[in-house]
Amino acid sequence: MTLVDVRTPDPKRFIPGATGDWEVIIGMEVHAQVLSNSKLFSGASTEFGKAPNANVSLVDAAMPGMLPVINEECVKQAVRTGLGLKAEINHRSIFDRKNYFYPDLPQGYQISQFKDPIVGEGKIVISLGPDRQGNFEDIEIGIERLHLEQDAGKSMHDQHPTMSYVDLNRSGVALMEIVSKPDMRSSDEAKAYMTKLRSIVRYLGTCDGNMDEGSMRADVNVSVRRPGEPFGTRCEIKNVNSIRFIGQAIEYEARRQIGILEDGGSIDQETRLFDPGKGETRSMRSKEDAHDYRYFPDPDLLPLEFDNAFVASLLADLPELPDDKKIRFVKDLGLSVYDASVLVSEKAIADYYEAVAAGRDGKIAANWVINDLLGALNKDGKAIEETPVSPDQLGGIIDLIKDGTISGKIAKDLFEIVWNEGGNPAEIVEARGMKQVTDTGAIEKAVDEIIAANPDQVAKVLAKPTLAGWFVGQVMKATGGKANPQAVQALVKAKLGIEE
Amino acid sequence: MSVDLATVKRVARLARIAVSEEEASRMTGELNGILGFVEQLSEVNVEGVEPMTSVTPMEMRKRQDIVNDGNKADAIVANAPATDRNFFQVPKVVE
């Protein structure tokens, strides 16, 4: 891979050192587990969390004479992902053997794609911001390639004093390795890239994106240089399994490299591990020859070939992706870029929002979903999938405001009741007498009572009419918030003889 | 193409094959004999010829995405020298 610098150095991303500014260069290799029922080359299940070696066929255990047969769905998932990354799809790709020894790799090699991957160059647009002026900065990050490969098994080292335990349930599960170009220039960009990539595969349904189950993990390549100079020597931080850790690992690693260079040292190209407990990276005692993988085409597998029609049929069924959805929300529903960005950030949130907005005002629906629903979910530490308020229920609340049955203020209380107790919003309003009082007679009575009871306030308001709000507040309180605020305001002013 | 003693020892180590000094020097001679024999192939001009991937022209067979294997952990670990609760046990390897 030839490294091309496509970015213009931007001082706001520079890291100040003792001897001047530095620029950090980041590229990522993300391993994303393909969503499929069975493994890449065998009929064993991919289900997470099963008993040791339960999801293992004789192929996955590399028993003699076993031959791999490729899972067509995994191929489709890789092509779908490639299409989602606006990438070149290669109609002919080759599987190679990547040879190395480790106890959780029973074959002694991983079946991967080296020279001819299934997907070539593509791109992801990340969005940074908003800044203090509320603006977003869109940055295009190049994708170098995507290839299919097998996952290895899992070793556990804490079960026995002298033995390691090996479980091959993951062995042979399909992974997509998605390699970016070295186009990122800050830890924020790297985090935005991973967030966006995860969002795209979730929209596509090609990977579940669950980083804590290991469905997505990143190898992060970091180097530093003086702005404008050629790329420096990079270090690769292996297997970082959360977006927050990606940011921390880059910050630490960039500082470490700057420290060495400013002290007159040089960077050794090496593989490092991020220790989340200490917040630092450390050298893996790199085995000599670790990178001598002796790739060669796997003689057990023919080239992977498909035609245009195969790609076209997958393209035709591709769901709407976050960027397109965001543009549609802004253009067709009149949302702000910020609101649209929040709503499309996760497919489940976008789906929820669209269900609420269907047949209703898009902006009002967006306000309720973002401020009330996401706010409450956030407060309770719940994911959108666990929401106690369904789109139908939230839509019902919005309808009750729209037809004047309840006030906006009561709607907030109603939302809380539905959140805590469930139920049909219209029935709750009926049963608990939460209807807005539009009966002017009742409001008038309340206004009269409050005016009569507060002669001092009346005098103040007559002197300074802008204080009339006090009466409106008192009436709202007296009616339990059920009075229509506009009606109250009009009545208060009329009764006190204040000009509009 | 030929290999020297150091290359033979390195390849042996990568393949986790224990080779003594004496065996390595004998193998260097043998491997160079084989490589020299194979070298004759380079006399053939293959300019513009695609590498052959199969004796008969055929497409790679593909599987449906269905689970029809697995659930035989006992059989999987049956031949392992050491096991515990259907895990393979191996001498401790720590990075």
Short mmCIF file of C-alpha atoms in Angstrom, two decimals, chain A residues 122-346:
data_model
loop_
_atom_site.label_atom_id
_atom_site.label_comp_id
_atom_site.label_asym_id
_atom_site.label_seq_id
_atom_site.Cartn_x
_atom_site.Cartn_y
_atom_site.Cartn_z
CA GLY A 122 -13.84 3.26 -0.69
CA LYS A 123 -14.53 6.07 1.75
CA ILE A 124 -16.31 7.13 4.91
CA VAL A 125 -17.37 10.70 5.65
CA ILE A 126 -17.00 11.58 9.32
CA SER A 127 -18.55 14.62 10.88
CA LEU A 128 -16.81 16.50 13.69
CA GLY A 129 -18.63 19.00 15.80
CA PRO A 130 -20.61 21.01 16.44
CA ASP A 131 -18.07 23.72 17.30
CA ARG A 132 -18.95 26.85 19.31
CA GLN A 133 -20.65 28.38 16.29
CA GLY A 134 -22.72 25.21 15.88
CA ASN A 135 -20.93 24.16 12.69
CA PHE A 136 -19.96 20.65 11.65
CA GLU A 137 -16.80 19.76 9.79
CA ASP A 138 -17.14 16.88 7.32
CA ILE A 139 -13.95 14.95 6.59
CA GLU A 140 -13.52 12.16 4.07
CA ILE A 141 -11.50 9.19 5.33
CA GLY A 142 -10.26 6.80 2.66
CA ILE A 143 -10.80 3.04 2.88
CA GLU A 144 -7.93 1.02 1.50
CA ARG A 145 -9.64 -2.38 1.33
CA LEU A 146 -11.96 -4.86 3.02
CA HIS A 147 -11.23 -8.56 3.07
CA LEU A 148 -12.80 -11.70 4.49
CA GLU A 149 -10.95 -13.90 6.94
CA GLN A 150 -11.43 -16.42 9.74
CA ASP A 151 -11.37 -15.56 13.41
CA ALA A 152 -9.15 -17.60 15.73
CA GLY A 153 -10.25 -19.40 18.91
CA LYS A 154 -9.96 -17.99 22.39
CA SER A 155 -7.24 -18.72 24.95
CA MET A 156 -7.76 -18.26 28.68
CA HIS A 157 -4.74 -18.02 30.91
CA ASP A 158 -6.34 -17.69 34.35
CA GLN A 159 -7.99 -21.09 34.76
CA HIS A 160 -5.01 -23.15 35.83
CA PRO A 161 -1.53 -22.54 37.28
CA THR A 162 0.42 -24.16 34.46
CA MET A 163 -2.05 -24.61 31.61
CA SER A 164 -3.84 -22.32 29.17
CA TYR A 165 -7.40 -23.23 28.17
CA VAL A 166 -8.50 -23.10 24.54
CA ASP A 167 -12.07 -22.73 23.31
CA LEU A 168 -12.55 -22.90 19.54
CA ASN A 169 -16.11 -21.52 19.43
CA ARG A 170 -14.92 -18.43 17.59
CA SER A 171 -12.53 -20.37 15.42
CA GLY A 172 -13.67 -19.98 11.82
CA VAL A 173 -16.24 -17.24 12.44
CA ALA A 174 -16.19 -14.80 9.50
CA LEU A 175 -14.52 -11.44 10.01
CA MET A 176 -14.28 -8.46 7.73
CA GLU A 177 -11.00 -6.64 8.11
CA ILE A 178 -11.62 -3.05 7.08
CA VAL A 179 -8.41 -1.11 6.50
CA SER A 180 -8.45 2.68 6.40
CA LYS A 181 -5.91 4.90 4.74
CA PRO A 182 -3.67 6.92 7.09
CA ASP A 183 -6.09 9.82 6.79
CA MET A 184 -6.90 10.66 10.42
CA ARG A 185 -5.17 13.52 12.23
CA SER A 186 -6.55 13.45 15.80
CA SER A 187 -7.97 11.04 18.35
CA ASP A 188 -11.37 12.71 17.85
CA GLU A 189 -11.25 11.88 14.16
CA ALA A 190 -10.32 8.28 14.96
CA LYS A 191 -13.21 7.97 17.41
CA ALA A 192 -15.60 9.55 14.88
CA TYR A 193 -14.36 7.11 12.24
CA MET A 194 -15.00 4.07 14.43
CA THR A 195 -18.40 5.42 15.48
CA LYS A 196 -19.38 6.02 11.87
CA LEU A 197 -18.10 2.65 10.69
CA ARG A 198 -20.06 0.94 13.44
CA SER A 199 -23.16 2.90 12.52
CA ILE A 200 -22.80 1.92 8.84
CA VAL A 201 -22.42 -1.83 9.51
CA ARG A 202 -25.38 -1.70 11.88
CA TYR A 203 -27.55 0.04 9.29
CA LEU A 204 -26.46 -2.57 6.75
CA GLY A 205 -27.04 -5.43 9.21
CA THR A 206 -23.65 -6.89 8.32
CA CYS A 207 -22.15 -6.72 11.84
CA ASP A 208 -23.86 -6.19 15.19
CA GLY A 209 -21.15 -3.71 16.24
CA ASN A 210 -21.13 -4.92 19.86
CA MET A 211 -17.63 -3.96 20.90
CA ASP A 212 -17.92 -5.41 24.41
CA GLU A 213 -18.64 -8.86 22.94
CA GLY A 214 -15.64 -8.43 20.63
CA SER A 215 -17.75 -8.14 17.46
CA MET A 216 -15.70 -5.09 16.50
CA ARG A 217 -12.14 -4.36 17.50
CA ALA A 218 -9.49 -2.07 16.12
CA ASP A 219 -5.77 -2.18 15.47
CA VAL A 220 -4.69 1.45 15.54
CA ASN A 221 -1.59 2.65 13.69
CA VAL A 222 -0.10 5.81 15.15
CA SER A 223 2.85 7.93 14.08
CA VAL A 224 3.83 11.56 14.62
CA ARG A 225 5.72 14.09 12.52
CA ARG A 226 6.47 17.77 12.25
CA PRO A 227 3.62 19.34 10.25
CA GLY A 228 4.30 19.12 6.53
CA GLU A 229 7.08 16.54 6.83
CA PRO A 230 6.90 12.96 5.49
CA PHE A 231 5.16 10.28 7.59
CA GLY A 232 7.12 9.06 10.62
CA THR A 233 7.64 5.50 11.83
CA ARG A 234 4.41 4.01 13.13
CA CYS A 235 3.48 1.74 16.00
CA GLU A 236 0.48 -0.55 15.86
CA ILE A 237 -1.73 -0.75 18.93
CA LYS A 238 -3.48 -4.13 18.80
CA ASN A 239 -7.04 -5.12 19.63
CA VAL A 240 -8.50 -1.98 21.14
CA ASN A 241 -12.07 -2.86 22.02
CA SER A 242 -13.88 0.39 22.82
CA ILE A 243 -14.20 3.77 21.18
CA ARG A 244 -13.13 5.54 24.37
CA PHE A 245 -10.01 3.37 24.59
CA ILE A 246 -9.15 4.17 20.96
CA GLY A 247 -9.04 7.86 21.92
CA GLN A 248 -7.01 7.22 25.09
CA ALA A 249 -4.56 4.90 23.34
CA ILE A 250 -3.88 7.44 20.58
CA GLU A 251 -3.42 10.34 23.01
CA TYR A 252 -0.98 8.32 25.09
CA GLU A 253 0.91 6.87 22.12
CA ALA A 254 1.31 10.23 20.35
CA ARG A 255 2.70 11.78 23.56
CA ARG A 256 5.07 8.85 24.06
CA GLN A 257 6.44 9.14 20.53
CA ILE A 258 6.79 12.93 20.74
CA GLY A 259 8.69 12.49 24.02
CA ILE A 260 11.14 10.05 22.44
CA LEU A 261 11.70 12.20 19.34
CA GLU A 262 12.16 15.41 21.34
CA ASP A 263 14.77 13.65 23.44
CA GLY A 264 16.65 12.90 20.23
CA GLY A 265 15.58 9.26 20.03
CA SER A 266 13.90 7.35 17.23
CA ILE A 267 10.74 5.26 17.05
CA ASP A 268 10.99 1.50 16.62
CA GLN A 269 8.24 0.08 14.46
CA GLU A 270 6.55 -2.35 16.81
CA THR A 271 3.29 -3.81 18.03
CA ARG A 272 1.94 -2.45 21.29
CA LEU A 273 -0.93 -3.24 23.63
CA PHE A 274 -3.22 -0.72 25.31
CA ASP A 275 -3.71 -1.25 29.03
CA PRO A 276 -7.07 0.38 29.91
CA GLY A 277 -6.35 0.14 33.66
CA LYS A 278 -3.17 2.21 33.42
CA GLY A 279 -4.25 4.20 30.35
CA GLU A 280 -0.97 3.46 28.59
CA THR A 281 0.41 1.43 25.72
CA ARG A 282 3.26 -1.01 26.17
CA SER A 283 5.40 -3.05 23.87
CA MET A 284 4.29 -6.62 23.24
CA ARG A 285 7.33 -8.77 23.70
CA SER A 286 7.29 -9.14 19.95
CA LYS A 287 8.22 -12.60 18.84
CA GLU A 288 11.01 -12.59 16.34
CA ASP A 289 9.65 -13.22 12.83
CA ALA A 290 6.14 -12.50 14.07
CA HIS A 291 5.38 -10.76 10.80
CA ASP A 292 6.75 -13.43 8.53
CA TYR A 293 3.39 -14.92 7.63
CA ARG A 294 4.50 -16.68 4.43
CA TYR A 295 1.21 -15.98 2.66
CA PHE A 296 0.31 -18.23 -0.24
CA PRO A 297 -2.99 -18.99 -2.07
CA ASP A 298 -5.03 -21.59 -0.19
CA PRO A 299 -5.05 -24.68 -2.42
CA ASP A 300 -8.29 -25.88 -0.77
CA LEU A 301 -10.27 -22.95 -2.17
CA LEU A 302 -10.96 -21.74 -5.68
CA PRO A 303 -11.01 -18.03 -6.47
CA LEU A 304 -14.15 -16.29 -5.22
CA GLU A 305 -15.98 -15.08 -8.32
CA PHE A 306 -19.34 -13.45 -8.95
CA ASP A 307 -20.89 -11.35 -11.69
CA ASN A 308 -22.36 -7.88 -11.95
CA ALA A 309 -25.90 -9.15 -11.47
CA PHE A 310 -24.96 -10.55 -8.04
CA VAL A 311 -23.61 -7.15 -6.93
CA ALA A 312 -26.53 -5.28 -8.51
CA SER A 313 -29.10 -7.39 -6.65
CA LEU A 314 -27.37 -6.65 -3.33
CA LEU A 315 -27.16 -2.96 -4.19
CA ALA A 316 -30.88 -2.87 -4.99
CA ASP A 317 -31.72 -4.21 -1.51
CA LEU A 318 -29.33 -1.94 0.39
CA PRO A 319 -31.08 0.02 3.16
CA GLU A 320 -30.89 3.81 3.41
CA LEU A 321 -27.57 4.71 5.04
CA PRO A 322 -27.02 7.34 7.76
CA ASP A 323 -25.63 10.06 5.46
CA ASP A 324 -28.59 9.79 3.07
CA LYS A 325 -31.03 9.65 5.95
CA LYS A 326 -29.50 12.77 7.49
CA ILE A 327 -29.85 14.70 4.24
CA ARG A 328 -33.48 13.57 3.92
CA PHE A 329 -34.29 14.57 7.51
CA VAL A 330 -32.86 18.05 6.91
CA LYS A 331 -34.38 18.57 3.46
CA ASP A 332 -37.77 16.89 3.75
CA LEU A 333 -38.55 17.21 7.46
CA GLY A 334 -36.90 20.57 8.10
CA LEU A 335 -34.67 19.35 10.95
CA SER A 336 -31.46 21.12 11.93
CA VAL A 337 -28.22 19.38 10.95
CA TYR A 338 -27.55 18.82 14.63
CA ASP A 339 -30.91 17.16 15.31
CA ALA A 340 -30.64 15.06 12.16
CA SER A 341 -27.13 13.95 13.16
CA VAL A 342 -28.32 12.85 16.59
CA LEU A 343 -31.27 10.93 15.15
CA VAL A 344 -29.32 9.06 12.47
CA SER A 345 -26.38 8.21 14.74
CA GLU A 346 -27.92 4.83 15.45
#
